[in-house]
């Protein structure tokens, strides 16, 4: 989870709902004040939300980037599913990896954003958001509406993919694993309100941020929360499959991490970048959420990768 420094929307942004068959996905839309030179889709991680990217919106749009930052399915202001089976890795009808609602939503949003802007999309996933971005890419061949995109064999209109503090497999940090284990131990026993009463989600000196953190936690669909927790504890390493896809699609890739990353580790993410043949960026003086801790450096790194 990332904690924004404030909850105030920048002037370039507005709150929107993006229609989908399972109900709308909530997003922040940020438009540049001139024709866009690039388009980006930003995907948050576990217990996060579109607000995790608030502090990136102004510098990105100032450079001419049209940005959509979303709540994933069942997160914060996005509708949940009537049947939580749709959150599982195998998908709502047992279609296998690549068919979960998280992945299908991302693919649909990429295609929609590319159609609206007439630009290929730079997609970024933070933490678990990186896992769902990877699933979206590796499952693209399963979509009946898949069309050829910007490179040979590409099935999505992508310009690049970025993994921000998103490891290659299951969570490794002991503290993170223990928190996920404790959460899953109370599944179907405690409500999100009761979990908050045992482990407060709103600890922040700014009362507006504190109120937002509690609202965000309570707004989550429990089915989404617990499904993501299970996936984070059990996600296999699919780096080799992703490397093959990046090569086949001729798709640029960036792995970016805070120097003090502790859900996985900066060293592991550097190794993952090497395995992918990706660029690597290390953000100093921050941990798992450089997007809120050092947003100016993250924005500079993204713009250098996207537009350089």
PDB file of C-alpha atoms in Angstrom:
ATOM      1  CA  UNK A   1       0.000   0.000   0.000  1.00  0.00           C
ATOM      2  CA  UNK A   2       1.208   3.486  -0.876  1.00  0.00           C
ATOM      3  CA  UNK A   3       0.250   6.491   1.249  1.00  0.00           C
ATOM      4  CA  UNK A   4      -0.227   9.750  -0.659  1.00  0.00           C
ATOM      5  CA  UNK A   5       1.235  12.922   0.807  1.00  0.00           C
ATOM      6  CA  UNK A   6      -2.137  14.592   0.380  1.00  0.00           C
ATOM      7  CA  UNK A   7      -5.493  13.776  -1.188  1.00  0.00           C
ATOM      8  CA  UNK A   8      -5.899  16.983  -3.184  1.00  0.00           C
ATOM      9  CA  UNK A   9      -6.409  16.449  -6.901  1.00  0.00           C
ATOM     10  CA  UNK A  10      -4.030  18.441  -9.104  1.00  0.00           C
ATOM     11  CA  UNK A  11      -5.659  20.847 -11.554  1.00  0.00           C
ATOM     12  CA  UNK A  12      -4.810  18.580 -14.491  1.00  0.00           C
ATOM     13  CA  UNK A  13      -6.830  15.646 -13.108  1.00  0.00           C
ATOM     14  CA  UNK A  14     -10.433  14.591 -12.677  1.00  0.00           C
ATOM     15  CA  UNK A  15     -12.186  11.538 -11.284  1.00  0.00           C
ATOM     16  CA  UNK A  16     -13.850   9.329 -13.934  1.00  0.00           C
ATOM     17  CA  UNK A  17     -15.583   5.962 -14.202  1.00  0.00           C
ATOM     18  CA  UNK A  18     -14.530   3.617 -16.993  1.00  0.00           C
ATOM     19  CA  UNK A  19     -17.315   1.290 -18.172  1.00  0.00           C
ATOM     20  CA  UNK A  20     -16.684  -2.457 -18.101  1.00  0.00           C
ATOM     21  CA  UNK A  21     -19.031  -5.471 -18.268  1.00  0.00           C
ATOM     22  CA  UNK A  22     -18.477  -6.259 -14.563  1.00  0.00           C
ATOM     23  CA  UNK A  23     -19.194  -2.658 -13.554  1.00  0.00           C
ATOM     24  CA  UNK A  24     -17.192   0.563 -13.831  1.00  0.00           C
ATOM     25  CA  UNK A  25     -13.565   0.945 -12.866  1.00  0.00           C
ATOM     26  CA  UNK A  26     -12.692   4.144 -11.041  1.00  0.00           C
ATOM     27  CA  UNK A  27      -9.819   6.222 -12.381  1.00  0.00           C
ATOM     28  CA  UNK A  28      -8.057   9.535 -12.286  1.00  0.00           C
ATOM     29  CA  UNK A  29      -7.735  11.027 -15.755  1.00  0.00           C
ATOM     30  CA  UNK A  30      -5.017  13.609 -16.270  1.00  0.00           C
ATOM     31  CA  UNK A  31      -4.792  15.407 -19.600  1.00  0.00           C
ATOM     32  CA  UNK A  32      -1.987  17.654 -20.811  1.00  0.00           C
ATOM     33  CA  UNK A  33      -2.904  21.172 -21.936  1.00  0.00           C
ATOM     34  CA  UNK A  34      -1.699  20.408 -25.461  1.00  0.00           C
ATOM     35  CA  UNK A  35      -1.926  17.407 -27.806  1.00  0.00           C
ATOM     36  CA  UNK A  36      -0.615  14.365 -25.992  1.00  0.00           C
ATOM     37  CA  UNK A  37       2.748  12.950 -27.045  1.00  0.00           C
ATOM     38  CA  UNK A  38       2.284   9.745 -25.016  1.00  0.00           C
ATOM     39  CA  UNK A  39      -0.397   7.829 -23.121  1.00  0.00           C
ATOM     40  CA  UNK A  40       0.086   5.923 -19.865  1.00  0.00           C
ATOM     41  CA  UNK A  41      -1.948   3.505 -17.759  1.00  0.00           C
ATOM     42  CA  UNK A  42      -0.908   3.268 -14.090  1.00  0.00           C
ATOM     43  CA  UNK A  43      -1.963   0.188 -12.096  1.00  0.00           C
ATOM     44  CA  UNK A  44      -1.738   0.144  -8.267  1.00  0.00           C
ATOM     45  CA  UNK A  45      -0.812  -2.706  -5.965  1.00  0.00           C
ATOM     46  CA  UNK A  46      -2.374  -4.571  -3.041  1.00  0.00           C
ATOM     47  CA  UNK A  47      -4.638  -2.364  -0.871  1.00  0.00           C
ATOM     48  CA  UNK A  48      -3.611   0.585  -3.040  1.00  0.00           C
ATOM     49  CA  UNK A  49      -5.622   2.802  -5.349  1.00  0.00           C
ATOM     50  CA  UNK A  50      -5.448   5.365  -8.111  1.00  0.00           C
ATOM     51  CA  UNK A  51      -4.391   7.944  -5.500  1.00  0.00           C
ATOM     52  CA  UNK A  52      -1.043   6.147  -5.203  1.00  0.00           C
ATOM     53  CA  UNK A  53      -0.082   8.056  -8.364  1.00  0.00           C
ATOM     54  CA  UNK A  54      -1.476  11.492  -7.448  1.00  0.00           C
ATOM     55  CA  UNK A  55       1.950  13.079  -7.180  1.00  0.00           C
ATOM     56  CA  UNK A  56       3.054  11.853 -10.610  1.00  0.00           C
ATOM     57  CA  UNK A  57       0.177  13.398 -12.527  1.00  0.00           C
ATOM     58  CA  UNK A  58       1.371  17.007 -12.781  1.00  0.00           C
ATOM     59  CA  UNK A  59       4.945  16.281 -13.933  1.00  0.00           C
ATOM     60  CA  UNK A  60       3.757  13.657 -16.422  1.00  0.00           C
ATOM     61  CA  UNK A  61       1.051  15.822 -17.965  1.00  0.00           C
ATOM     62  CA  UNK A  62       3.416  18.820 -18.029  1.00  0.00           C
ATOM     63  CA  UNK A  63       5.592  16.731 -20.358  1.00  0.00           C
ATOM     64  CA  UNK A  64       2.620  15.950 -22.610  1.00  0.00           C
ATOM     65  CA  UNK A  65       1.577  12.548 -21.260  1.00  0.00           C
ATOM     66  CA  UNK A  66      -2.127  11.621 -21.035  1.00  0.00           C
ATOM     67  CA  UNK A  67      -2.508   9.509 -17.874  1.00  0.00           C
ATOM     68  CA  UNK A  68      -5.108   7.110 -16.539  1.00  0.00           C
ATOM     69  CA  UNK A  69      -4.472   5.905 -12.969  1.00  0.00           C
ATOM     70  CA  UNK A  70      -6.975   3.242 -11.940  1.00  0.00           C
ATOM     71  CA  UNK A  71      -8.409   1.317  -9.035  1.00  0.00           C
ATOM     72  CA  UNK A  72      -8.205  -2.361  -9.924  1.00  0.00           C
ATOM     73  CA  UNK A  73     -11.330  -4.504  -9.737  1.00  0.00           C
ATOM     74  CA  UNK A  74     -12.715  -4.469  -6.183  1.00  0.00           C
ATOM     75  CA  UNK A  75     -10.250  -1.798  -5.028  1.00  0.00           C
ATOM     76  CA  UNK A  76     -11.384   1.442  -3.406  1.00  0.00           C
ATOM     77  CA  UNK A  77     -13.949   3.040  -5.769  1.00  0.00           C
ATOM     78  CA  UNK A  78     -14.061   0.265  -8.408  1.00  0.00           C
ATOM     79  CA  UNK A  79     -16.948  -2.190  -8.376  1.00  0.00           C
ATOM     80  CA  UNK A  80     -16.310  -5.634  -6.985  1.00  0.00           C
ATOM     81  CA  UNK A  81     -17.499  -8.948  -8.396  1.00  0.00           C
ATOM     82  CA  UNK A  82     -20.640 -10.783  -7.427  1.00  0.00           C
ATOM     83  CA  UNK A  83     -18.645 -14.033  -7.711  1.00  0.00           C
ATOM     84  CA  UNK A  84     -15.155 -13.781  -6.175  1.00  0.00           C
ATOM     85  CA  UNK A  85     -13.977 -16.702  -8.326  1.00  0.00           C
ATOM     86  CA  UNK A  86     -13.288 -14.115 -11.030  1.00  0.00           C
ATOM     87  CA  UNK A  87     -10.392 -12.719  -9.013  1.00  0.00           C
ATOM     88  CA  UNK A  88      -8.566 -16.042  -9.000  1.00  0.00           C
ATOM     89  CA  UNK A  89      -5.592 -16.703 -11.219  1.00  0.00           C
ATOM     90  CA  UNK A  90      -7.505 -19.319 -13.238  1.00  0.00           C
ATOM     91  CA  UNK A  91     -10.274 -16.823 -14.061  1.00  0.00           C
ATOM     92  CA  UNK A  92     -14.042 -16.913 -13.574  1.00  0.00           C
ATOM     93  CA  UNK A  93     -14.591 -19.953 -15.823  1.00  0.00           C
ATOM     94  CA  UNK A  94     -11.383 -21.833 -15.151  1.00  0.00           C
ATOM     95  CA  UNK A  95      -9.781 -20.508 -18.309  1.00  0.00           C
ATOM     96  CA  UNK A  96      -6.272 -20.563 -16.843  1.00  0.00           C
ATOM     97  CA  UNK A  97      -3.584 -17.991 -16.201  1.00  0.00           C
ATOM     98  CA  UNK A  98      -4.274 -14.767 -18.041  1.00  0.00           C
ATOM     99  CA  UNK A  99      -8.060 -14.858 -17.673  1.00  0.00           C
ATOM    100  CA  UNK A 100      -8.590 -13.264 -14.248  1.00  0.00           C
ATOM    101  CA  UNK A 101     -10.691 -10.110 -14.136  1.00  0.00           C
ATOM    102  CA  UNK A 102      -7.577  -8.135 -13.191  1.00  0.00           C
ATOM    103  CA  UNK A 103      -5.841  -9.109 -16.424  1.00  0.00           C
ATOM    104  CA  UNK A 104      -8.871  -8.774 -18.701  1.00  0.00           C
ATOM    105  CA  UNK A 105      -9.619  -5.303 -17.293  1.00  0.00           C
ATOM    106  CA  UNK A 106      -6.080  -4.117 -18.004  1.00  0.00           C
ATOM    107  CA  UNK A 107      -6.124  -5.409 -21.571  1.00  0.00           C
ATOM    108  CA  UNK A 108      -9.455  -3.692 -22.240  1.00  0.00           C
ATOM    109  CA  UNK A 109      -8.214  -0.412 -20.766  1.00  0.00           C
ATOM    110  CA  UNK A 110      -5.016  -0.512 -22.832  1.00  0.00           C
ATOM    111  CA  UNK A 111      -7.017  -1.015 -26.017  1.00  0.00           C
ATOM    112  CA  UNK A 112      -9.500   1.702 -25.074  1.00  0.00           C
ATOM    113  CA  UNK A 113      -6.826   4.229 -24.150  1.00  0.00           C
ATOM    114  CA  UNK A 114      -4.911   3.554 -27.367  1.00  0.00           C
ATOM    115  CA  UNK A 115      -8.089   4.009 -29.408  1.00  0.00           C
ATOM    116  CA  UNK A 116      -8.973   7.262 -27.651  1.00  0.00           C
ATOM    117  CA  UNK A 117      -5.521   8.843 -27.951  1.00  0.00           C
ATOM    118  CA  UNK A 118      -4.313   7.231 -31.206  1.00  0.00           C
ATOM    119  CA  UNK A 119      -1.139   6.406 -29.300  1.00  0.00           C
ATOM    120  CA  UNK A 120       0.388   3.143 -28.068  1.00  0.00           C
ATOM    121  CA  UNK A 121       0.203   2.898 -24.289  1.00  0.00           C
ATOM    122  CA  UNK A 122       2.951   2.896 -21.674  1.00  0.00           C
ATOM    123  CA  UNK A 123       1.650   0.621 -18.911  1.00  0.00           C
ATOM    124  CA  UNK A 124       3.062   0.653 -15.373  1.00  0.00           C
ATOM    125  CA  UNK A 125       2.276  -1.756 -12.551  1.00  0.00           C
ATOM    126  CA  UNK A 126       3.254  -1.118  -8.936  1.00  0.00           C
ATOM    127  CA  UNK A 127       3.816  -4.150  -6.680  1.00  0.00           C
ATOM    128  CA  UNK A 128       0.858  -6.541  -7.249  1.00  0.00           C
ATOM    129  CA  UNK A 129      -0.137  -4.242 -10.100  1.00  0.00           C
ATOM    130  CA  UNK A 130       3.008  -5.461 -11.844  1.00  0.00           C
ATOM    131  CA  UNK A 131       1.827  -9.046 -11.438  1.00  0.00           C
ATOM    132  CA  UNK A 132      -1.502  -8.247 -13.050  1.00  0.00           C
ATOM    133  CA  UNK A 133       0.194  -6.311 -15.853  1.00  0.00           C
ATOM    134  CA  UNK A 134       2.374  -9.354 -16.508  1.00  0.00           C
ATOM    135  CA  UNK A 135      -0.711 -11.590 -16.481  1.00  0.00           C
ATOM    136  CA  UNK A 136      -2.466  -9.216 -18.878  1.00  0.00           C
ATOM    137  CA  UNK A 137       0.416  -9.441 -21.342  1.00  0.00           C
ATOM    138  CA  UNK A 138       0.909 -13.187 -21.092  1.00  0.00           C
ATOM    139  CA  UNK A 139      -2.832 -13.793 -21.488  1.00  0.00           C
ATOM    140  CA  UNK A 140      -3.373 -11.443 -24.435  1.00  0.00           C
ATOM    141  CA  UNK A 141      -3.505 -14.317 -26.905  1.00  0.00           C
ATOM    142  CA  UNK A 142      -6.626 -15.617 -25.124  1.00  0.00           C
ATOM    143  CA  UNK A 143      -8.740 -12.577 -26.020  1.00  0.00           C
ATOM    144  CA  UNK A 144     -11.010 -13.050 -29.048  1.00  0.00           C
ATOM    145  CA  UNK A 145     -10.670  -9.325 -29.803  1.00  0.00           C
ATOM    146  CA  UNK A 146      -6.846  -9.390 -29.806  1.00  0.00           C
ATOM    147  CA  UNK A 147      -5.469  -7.396 -32.709  1.00  0.00           C
ATOM    148  CA  UNK A 148      -1.993  -6.774 -33.983  1.00  0.00           C
ATOM    149  CA  UNK A 149      -0.363  -3.882 -32.194  1.00  0.00           C
ATOM    150  CA  UNK A 150       2.785  -1.796 -32.523  1.00  0.00           C
ATOM    151  CA  UNK A 151       5.359  -4.546 -33.030  1.00  0.00           C
ATOM    152  CA  UNK A 152       5.713  -7.873 -34.829  1.00  0.00           C
ATOM    153  CA  UNK A 153       3.356 -10.343 -33.214  1.00  0.00           C
ATOM    154  CA  UNK A 154       2.186  -7.909 -30.525  1.00  0.00           C
ATOM    155  CA  UNK A 155      -1.403  -8.428 -29.401  1.00  0.00           C
ATOM    156  CA  UNK A 156      -1.756  -5.204 -27.424  1.00  0.00           C
ATOM    157  CA  UNK A 157      -1.111  -1.603 -28.553  1.00  0.00           C
ATOM    158  CA  UNK A 158       1.724  -0.987 -26.093  1.00  0.00           C
ATOM    159  CA  UNK A 159       4.676   1.396 -26.221  1.00  0.00           C
ATOM    160  CA  UNK A 160       6.430  -0.027 -23.133  1.00  0.00           C
ATOM    161  CA  UNK A 161       5.914  -1.793 -19.805  1.00  0.00           C
ATOM    162  CA  UNK A 162       7.285  -0.714 -16.413  1.00  0.00           C
ATOM    163  CA  UNK A 163       7.425  -2.767 -13.224  1.00  0.00           C
ATOM    164  CA  UNK A 164       7.660  -0.522 -10.150  1.00  0.00           C
ATOM    165  CA  UNK A 165       8.760  -2.354  -6.990  1.00  0.00           C
ATOM    166  CA  UNK A 166       7.149  -5.500  -8.375  1.00  0.00           C
ATOM    167  CA  UNK A 167       8.979  -8.763  -7.828  1.00  0.00           C
ATOM    168  CA  UNK A 168       9.230 -11.723 -10.191  1.00  0.00           C
ATOM    169  CA  UNK A 169       7.300 -14.132  -7.959  1.00  0.00           C
ATOM    170  CA  UNK A 170       5.718 -14.439  -4.507  1.00  0.00           C
ATOM    171  CA  UNK A 171       6.413 -11.887  -1.793  1.00  0.00           C
ATOM    172  CA  UNK A 172       9.716 -12.593  -0.036  1.00  0.00           C
ATOM    173  CA  UNK A 173       9.909 -10.076   2.821  1.00  0.00           C
ATOM    174  CA  UNK A 174       9.195 -11.892   6.087  1.00  0.00           C
ATOM    175  CA  UNK A 175       7.134  -9.071   7.577  1.00  0.00           C
ATOM    176  CA  UNK A 176       5.028  -8.837   4.425  1.00  0.00           C
ATOM    177  CA  UNK A 177       4.431 -12.581   4.314  1.00  0.00           C
ATOM    178  CA  UNK A 178       3.428 -12.623   7.968  1.00  0.00           C
ATOM    179  CA  UNK A 179       0.901  -9.815   7.439  1.00  0.00           C
ATOM    180  CA  UNK A 180      -0.623 -11.680   4.506  1.00  0.00           C
ATOM    181  CA  UNK A 181      -0.801 -14.912   6.521  1.00  0.00           C
ATOM    182  CA  UNK A 182      -2.548 -13.119   9.393  1.00  0.00           C
ATOM    183  CA  UNK A 183      -5.005 -11.509   6.987  1.00  0.00           C
ATOM    184  CA  UNK A 184      -5.910 -14.824   5.358  1.00  0.00           C
ATOM    185  CA  UNK A 185      -6.329 -16.432   8.777  1.00  0.00           C
ATOM    186  CA  UNK A 186      -9.352 -14.197   9.457  1.00  0.00           C
ATOM    187  CA  UNK A 187     -10.982 -14.605   6.037  1.00  0.00           C
ATOM    188  CA  UNK A 188     -14.744 -15.187   6.449  1.00  0.00           C
ATOM    189  CA  UNK A 189     -14.365 -14.510  10.182  1.00  0.00           C
ATOM    190  CA  UNK A 190     -13.789 -10.755  10.458  1.00  0.00           C
ATOM    191  CA  UNK A 191     -15.121  -7.819   8.466  1.00  0.00           C
ATOM    192  CA  UNK A 192     -12.782  -5.171   7.068  1.00  0.00           C
ATOM    193  CA  UNK A 193     -14.010  -2.859   9.844  1.00  0.00           C
ATOM    194  CA  UNK A 194     -13.067  -5.422  12.486  1.00  0.00           C
ATOM    195  CA  UNK A 195      -9.655  -5.957  10.891  1.00  0.00           C
ATOM    196  CA  UNK A 196      -9.114  -2.190  11.016  1.00  0.00           C
ATOM    197  CA  UNK A 197     -10.054  -2.136  14.705  1.00  0.00           C
ATOM    198  CA  UNK A 198      -7.369  -4.746  15.395  1.00  0.00           C
ATOM    199  CA  UNK A 199      -4.759  -3.224  13.063  1.00  0.00           C
ATOM    200  CA  UNK A 200      -5.613   0.418  12.238  1.00  0.00           C
ATOM    201  CA  UNK A 201      -5.318   1.368   8.594  1.00  0.00           C
ATOM    202  CA  UNK A 202      -5.551   5.134   9.145  1.00  0.00           C
ATOM    203  CA  UNK A 203      -2.381   6.034  10.995  1.00  0.00           C
ATOM    204  CA  UNK A 204      -1.267   9.321   9.486  1.00  0.00           C
ATOM    205  CA  UNK A 205      -0.657  12.785  10.977  1.00  0.00           C
ATOM    206  CA  UNK A 206      -2.742  14.547   8.318  1.00  0.00           C
ATOM    207  CA  UNK A 207      -6.418  14.032   9.245  1.00  0.00           C
ATOM    208  CA  UNK A 208      -7.536  14.197   5.613  1.00  0.00           C
ATOM    209  CA  UNK A 209      -5.048  11.517   4.564  1.00  0.00           C
ATOM    210  CA  UNK A 210      -5.985   9.456   7.620  1.00  0.00           C
ATOM    211  CA  UNK A 211      -9.674   9.628   6.715  1.00  0.00           C
ATOM    212  CA  UNK A 212      -8.875   8.682   3.122  1.00  0.00           C
ATOM    213  CA  UNK A 213      -6.821   5.648   4.183  1.00  0.00           C
ATOM    214  CA  UNK A 214      -9.684   4.313   6.284  1.00  0.00           C
ATOM    215  CA  UNK A 215     -12.265   4.997   3.570  1.00  0.00           C
ATOM    216  CA  UNK A 216     -10.087   3.242   1.003  1.00  0.00           C
ATOM    217  CA  UNK A 217      -9.649   0.157   3.191  1.00  0.00           C
ATOM    218  CA  UNK A 218     -13.347  -0.141   4.002  1.00  0.00           C
ATOM    219  CA  UNK A 219     -14.354   0.419   0.353  1.00  0.00           C
ATOM    220  CA  UNK A 220     -12.422  -2.631  -0.830  1.00  0.00           C
ATOM    221  CA  UNK A 221     -14.326  -5.745  -1.864  1.00  0.00           C
ATOM    222  CA  UNK A 222     -13.202  -8.436   0.626  1.00  0.00           C
ATOM    223  CA  UNK A 223     -13.178 -10.996  -2.188  1.00  0.00           C
ATOM    224  CA  UNK A 224     -10.572  -8.928  -4.009  1.00  0.00           C
ATOM    225  CA  UNK A 225      -8.472  -8.364  -0.888  1.00  0.00           C
ATOM    226  CA  UNK A 226      -8.241 -12.034   0.043  1.00  0.00           C
ATOM    227  CA  UNK A 227      -7.708 -13.237  -3.532  1.00  0.00           C
ATOM    228  CA  UNK A 228      -4.796 -10.840  -3.983  1.00  0.00           C
ATOM    229  CA  UNK A 229      -3.293 -11.905  -0.647  1.00  0.00           C
ATOM    230  CA  UNK A 230      -3.339 -15.546  -1.745  1.00  0.00           C
ATOM    231  CA  UNK A 231      -1.804 -14.676  -5.090  1.00  0.00           C
ATOM    232  CA  UNK A 232       0.989 -12.649  -3.503  1.00  0.00           C
ATOM    233  CA  UNK A 233       1.934 -15.594  -1.299  1.00  0.00           C
ATOM    234  CA  UNK A 234       1.920 -18.119  -4.137  1.00  0.00           C
ATOM    235  CA  UNK A 235       2.819 -16.331  -7.377  1.00  0.00           C
ATOM    236  CA  UNK A 236       5.312 -18.401  -9.427  1.00  0.00           C
ATOM    237  CA  UNK A 237       8.240 -16.920 -11.310  1.00  0.00           C
ATOM    238  CA  UNK A 238       7.228 -16.292 -14.921  1.00  0.00           C
ATOM    239  CA  UNK A 239      10.207 -14.144 -15.879  1.00  0.00           C
ATOM    240  CA  UNK A 240      11.309 -16.452 -18.691  1.00  0.00           C
ATOM    241  CA  UNK A 241       7.842 -16.389 -20.257  1.00  0.00           C
ATOM    242  CA  UNK A 242       7.724 -12.601 -19.974  1.00  0.00           C
ATOM    243  CA  UNK A 243      11.196 -12.284 -21.506  1.00  0.00           C
ATOM    244  CA  UNK A 244      10.071 -14.347 -24.502  1.00  0.00           C
ATOM    245  CA  UNK A 245       7.017 -12.133 -24.948  1.00  0.00           C
ATOM    246  CA  UNK A 246       9.000  -8.890 -24.669  1.00  0.00           C
ATOM    247  CA  UNK A 247      11.375 -10.167 -27.327  1.00  0.00           C
ATOM    248  CA  UNK A 248       8.560 -11.342 -29.615  1.00  0.00           C
ATOM    249  CA  UNK A 249       6.704  -8.038 -29.296  1.00  0.00           C
ATOM    250  CA  UNK A 250       9.894  -5.927 -29.385  1.00  0.00           C
ATOM    251  CA  UNK A 251       8.523  -4.209 -26.277  1.00  0.00           C
ATOM    252  CA  UNK A 252      10.779  -1.949 -24.154  1.00  0.00           C
ATOM    253  CA  UNK A 253      10.738  -2.726 -20.444  1.00  0.00           C
ATOM    254  CA  UNK A 254      11.842  -0.846 -17.326  1.00  0.00           C
ATOM    255  CA  UNK A 255      12.240  -2.240 -13.820  1.00  0.00           C
ATOM    256  CA  UNK A 256      12.262   0.548 -11.229  1.00  0.00           C
ATOM    257  CA  UNK A 257      12.613   0.172  -7.469  1.00  0.00           C
ATOM    258  CA  UNK A 258      13.272   2.048  -4.281  1.00  0.00           C
ATOM    259  CA  UNK A 259      16.750   1.381  -2.930  1.00  0.00           C
ATOM    260  CA  UNK A 260      15.281   0.166   0.364  1.00  0.00           C
ATOM    261  CA  UNK A 261      12.629  -2.114  -1.188  1.00  0.00           C
ATOM    262  CA  UNK A 262      11.662  -4.701   1.450  1.00  0.00           C
ATOM    263  CA  UNK A 263       8.688  -6.624   0.033  1.00  0.00           C
ATOM    264  CA  UNK A 264      11.138  -8.197  -2.395  1.00  0.00           C
ATOM    265  CA  UNK A 265      14.592  -6.535  -2.593  1.00  0.00           C
ATOM    266  CA  UNK A 266      16.364  -4.066  -4.840  1.00  0.00           C
ATOM    267  CA  UNK A 267      19.012  -6.688  -5.605  1.00  0.00           C
ATOM    268  CA  UNK A 268      16.372  -9.181  -6.731  1.00  0.00           C
ATOM    269  CA  UNK A 269      14.687  -6.582  -8.926  1.00  0.00           C
ATOM    270  CA  UNK A 270      18.019  -5.677 -10.519  1.00  0.00           C
ATOM    271  CA  UNK A 271      18.539  -9.379 -11.251  1.00  0.00           C
ATOM    272  CA  UNK A 272      15.020  -9.571 -12.701  1.00  0.00           C
ATOM    273  CA  UNK A 273      15.774  -6.625 -14.982  1.00  0.00           C
ATOM    274  CA  UNK A 274      18.896  -8.421 -16.202  1.00  0.00           C
ATOM    275  CA  UNK A 275      16.890 -11.588 -16.903  1.00  0.00           C
ATOM    276  CA  UNK A 276      14.338  -9.579 -18.866  1.00  0.00           C
ATOM    277  CA  UNK A 277      16.929  -7.561 -20.778  1.00  0.00           C
ATOM    278  CA  UNK A 278      15.179  -4.516 -19.295  1.00  0.00           C
ATOM    279  CA  UNK A 279      16.416  -1.123 -18.213  1.00  0.00           C
ATOM    280  CA  UNK A 280      16.860  -0.709 -14.457  1.00  0.00           C
ATOM    281  CA  UNK A 281      16.354   2.386 -12.308  1.00  0.00           C
ATOM    282  CA  UNK A 282      17.170   2.632  -8.592  1.00  0.00           C
ATOM    283  CA  UNK A 283      15.394   5.403  -6.659  1.00  0.00           C
ATOM    284  CA  UNK A 284      17.426   6.475  -3.572  1.00  0.00           C
ATOM    285  CA  UNK A 285      16.120   7.186  -0.079  1.00  0.00           C
ATOM    286  CA  UNK A 286      12.847   5.263  -0.373  1.00  0.00           C
ATOM    287  CA  UNK A 287      11.409   1.795  -0.030  1.00  0.00           C
ATOM    288  CA  UNK A 288       8.445   0.011  -1.570  1.00  0.00           C
ATOM    289  CA  UNK A 289       6.558   3.135  -2.690  1.00  0.00           C
ATOM    290  CA  UNK A 290       8.846   5.582  -4.494  1.00  0.00           C
ATOM    291  CA  UNK A 291       5.738   6.856  -6.309  1.00  0.00           C
ATOM    292  CA  UNK A 292       4.691   8.583  -3.071  1.00  0.00           C
ATOM    293  CA  UNK A 293       8.063   8.890  -1.317  1.00  0.00           C
ATOM    294  CA  UNK A 294      10.114  10.311  -4.213  1.00  0.00           C
ATOM    295  CA  UNK A 295       7.581  11.118  -6.947  1.00  0.00           C
ATOM    296  CA  UNK A 296       9.794  13.697  -8.638  1.00  0.00           C
ATOM    297  CA  UNK A 297      12.510  11.100  -9.244  1.00  0.00           C
ATOM    298  CA  UNK A 298      10.013   8.489 -10.421  1.00  0.00           C
ATOM    299  CA  UNK A 299       8.479  10.971 -12.867  1.00  0.00           C
ATOM    300  CA  UNK A 300      11.918  11.936 -14.191  1.00  0.00           C
ATOM    301  CA  UNK A 301      12.827   8.282 -14.671  1.00  0.00           C
ATOM    302  CA  UNK A 302       9.579   7.465 -16.432  1.00  0.00           C
ATOM    303  CA  UNK A 303       9.792  10.445 -18.759  1.00  0.00           C
ATOM    304  CA  UNK A 304      13.367   9.590 -19.648  1.00  0.00           C
ATOM    305  CA  UNK A 305      12.311   6.044 -20.493  1.00  0.00           C
ATOM    306  CA  UNK A 306       9.077   6.940 -22.280  1.00  0.00           C
ATOM    307  CA  UNK A 307      10.154  10.018 -24.194  1.00  0.00           C
ATOM    308  CA  UNK A 308      13.942   9.871 -24.236  1.00  0.00           C
TER     309      UNK A 308
END
